Coordinates of C-alpha atoms in Angstrom, one line a residue:
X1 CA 72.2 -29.2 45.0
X2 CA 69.6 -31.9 44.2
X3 CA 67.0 -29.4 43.1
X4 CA 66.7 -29.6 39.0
X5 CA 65.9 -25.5 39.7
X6 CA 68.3 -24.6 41.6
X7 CA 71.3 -26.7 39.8
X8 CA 69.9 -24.2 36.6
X9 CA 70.3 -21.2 38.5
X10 CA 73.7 -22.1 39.5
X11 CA 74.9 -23.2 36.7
X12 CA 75.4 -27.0 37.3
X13 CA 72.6 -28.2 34.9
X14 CA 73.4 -31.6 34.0
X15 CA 70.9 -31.5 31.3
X16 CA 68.1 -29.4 30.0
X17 CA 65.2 -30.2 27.6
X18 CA 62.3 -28.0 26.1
X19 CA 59.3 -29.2 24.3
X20 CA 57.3 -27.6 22.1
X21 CA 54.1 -28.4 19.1
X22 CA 56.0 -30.6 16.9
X23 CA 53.4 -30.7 13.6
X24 CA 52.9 -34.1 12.6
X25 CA 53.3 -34.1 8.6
X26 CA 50.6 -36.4 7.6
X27 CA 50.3 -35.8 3.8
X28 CA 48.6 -37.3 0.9
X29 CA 47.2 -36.8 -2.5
X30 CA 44.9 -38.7 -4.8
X31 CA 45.8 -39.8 -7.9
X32 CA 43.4 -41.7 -10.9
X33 CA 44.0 -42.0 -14.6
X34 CA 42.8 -43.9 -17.3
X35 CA 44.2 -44.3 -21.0
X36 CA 42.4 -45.0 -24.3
X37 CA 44.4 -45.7 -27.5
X38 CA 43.2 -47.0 -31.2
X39 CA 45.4 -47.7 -34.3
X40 CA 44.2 -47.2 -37.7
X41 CA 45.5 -48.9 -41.4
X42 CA 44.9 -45.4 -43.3
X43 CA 46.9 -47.2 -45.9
X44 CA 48.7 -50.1 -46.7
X45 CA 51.9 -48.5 -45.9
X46 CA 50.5 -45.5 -43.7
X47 CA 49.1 -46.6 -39.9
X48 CA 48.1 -44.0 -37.5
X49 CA 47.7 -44.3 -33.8
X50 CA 45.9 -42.0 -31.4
X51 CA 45.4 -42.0 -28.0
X52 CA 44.4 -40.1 -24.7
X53 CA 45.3 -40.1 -21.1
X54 CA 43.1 -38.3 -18.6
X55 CA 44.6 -37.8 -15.2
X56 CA 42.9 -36.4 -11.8
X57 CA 46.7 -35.2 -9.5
X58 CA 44.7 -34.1 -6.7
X59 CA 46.9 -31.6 -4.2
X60 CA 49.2 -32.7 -1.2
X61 CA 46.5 -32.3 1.5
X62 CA 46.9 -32.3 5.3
X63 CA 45.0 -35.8 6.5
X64 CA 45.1 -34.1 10.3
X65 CA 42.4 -31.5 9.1
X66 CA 44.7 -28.2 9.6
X67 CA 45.6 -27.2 6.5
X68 CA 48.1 -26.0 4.9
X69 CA 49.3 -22.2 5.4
X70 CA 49.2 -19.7 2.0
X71 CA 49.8 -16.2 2.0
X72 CA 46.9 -13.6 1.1
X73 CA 47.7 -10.2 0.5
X74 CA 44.4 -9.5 1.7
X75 CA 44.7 -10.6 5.1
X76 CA 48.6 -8.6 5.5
X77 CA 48.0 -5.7 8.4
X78 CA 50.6 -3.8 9.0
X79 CA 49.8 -2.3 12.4
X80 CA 51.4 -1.5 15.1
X81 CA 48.6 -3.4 17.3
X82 CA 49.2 -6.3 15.1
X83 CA 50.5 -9.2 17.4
X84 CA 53.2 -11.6 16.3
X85 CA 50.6 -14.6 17.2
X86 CA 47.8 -13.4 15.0
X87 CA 50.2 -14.2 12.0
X88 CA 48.7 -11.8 9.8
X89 CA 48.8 -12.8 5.9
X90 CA 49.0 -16.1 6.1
X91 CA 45.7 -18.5 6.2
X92 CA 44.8 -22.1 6.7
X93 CA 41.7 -24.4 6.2
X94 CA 41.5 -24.7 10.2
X95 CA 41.7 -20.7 10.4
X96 CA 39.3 -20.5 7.5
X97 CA 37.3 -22.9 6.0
X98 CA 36.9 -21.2 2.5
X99 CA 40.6 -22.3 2.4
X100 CA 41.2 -25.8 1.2
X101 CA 43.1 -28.4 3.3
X102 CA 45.7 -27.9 0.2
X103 CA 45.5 -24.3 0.8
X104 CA 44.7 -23.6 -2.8
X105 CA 42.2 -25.1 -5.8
X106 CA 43.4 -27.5 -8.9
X107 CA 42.2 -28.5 -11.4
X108 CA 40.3 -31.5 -12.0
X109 CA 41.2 -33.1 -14.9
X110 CA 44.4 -33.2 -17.3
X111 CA 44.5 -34.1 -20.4
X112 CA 47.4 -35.3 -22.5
X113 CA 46.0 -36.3 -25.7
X114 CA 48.8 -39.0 -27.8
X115 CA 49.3 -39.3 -32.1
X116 CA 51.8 -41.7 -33.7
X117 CA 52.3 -42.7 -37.4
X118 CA 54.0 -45.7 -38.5
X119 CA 55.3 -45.2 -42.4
X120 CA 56.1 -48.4 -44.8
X121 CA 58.8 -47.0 -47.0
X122 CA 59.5 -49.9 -49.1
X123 CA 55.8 -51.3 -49.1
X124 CA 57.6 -54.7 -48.1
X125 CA 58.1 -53.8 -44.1
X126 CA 61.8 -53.7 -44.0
X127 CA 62.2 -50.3 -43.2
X128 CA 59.2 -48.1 -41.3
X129 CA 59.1 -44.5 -40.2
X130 CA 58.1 -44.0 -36.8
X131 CA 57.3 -40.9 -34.9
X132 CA 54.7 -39.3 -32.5
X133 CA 53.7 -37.1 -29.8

């Protein structure tokens, strides 16, 4: 026919296309650690090392300001004047702004503390005993 429409309503479509919101995912996280480690002679066959790593593994967070979406409880309503678009339960920073852009806390800080021991058992450094955690 030579109308997009009407070839639809015909049935003679040579092609058809929809758009919709396609969420750009636009992630990131922030990462920062720093190590310390000493060794000591306790003995002359006996060393011992001891260390620490401290790590900060902030969340995934949304870098378009949105959020990410978490379920509360809370929130849920199950009424029957409840709309499918008000997408009850379910929360975002942009929705909320208590809410973080990861959609939940973290912690700050990890800590992953390191001790080793290094054994002379002949006293003439052939053979040594290693182990750690």
């Amino acid at each position: 026919t030579g109308s997009a429409y009407a070839d639809l309503l015909t049935g003679l479509a040579g092609q058809y296309q929809e758009q919709n919101f396609n969420n750009l995912h636009n992630e990131g996280y922030h990462a920062i650690e720093f190590f310390g480690m000493d060794n000591w002679k306790a003995t002359k066959r006996l060393t011992l090392e001891l260390g620490l790593r401290v790590s900060h593994l902030g969340p995934w967070y949304d870098r378009t300001g949105n959020g990410f979406a978490v379920w509360n409880p809370a929130k849920y309503s199950n009424a029957s004047t409840v709309l499918p678009t008000d997408y009850t339960g379910l929360t975002w920073n942009k929705r909320d702004s208590s809410v973080p852009l990861s959609g939940f806390a973290s912690r700050a800080l990890y800590w992953a503390p390191r001790f080793g021991f290094a054994y002379d058992l002949t006293g003439k450094g052939n053979t040594v005993l290693r182990g750690g955690w």
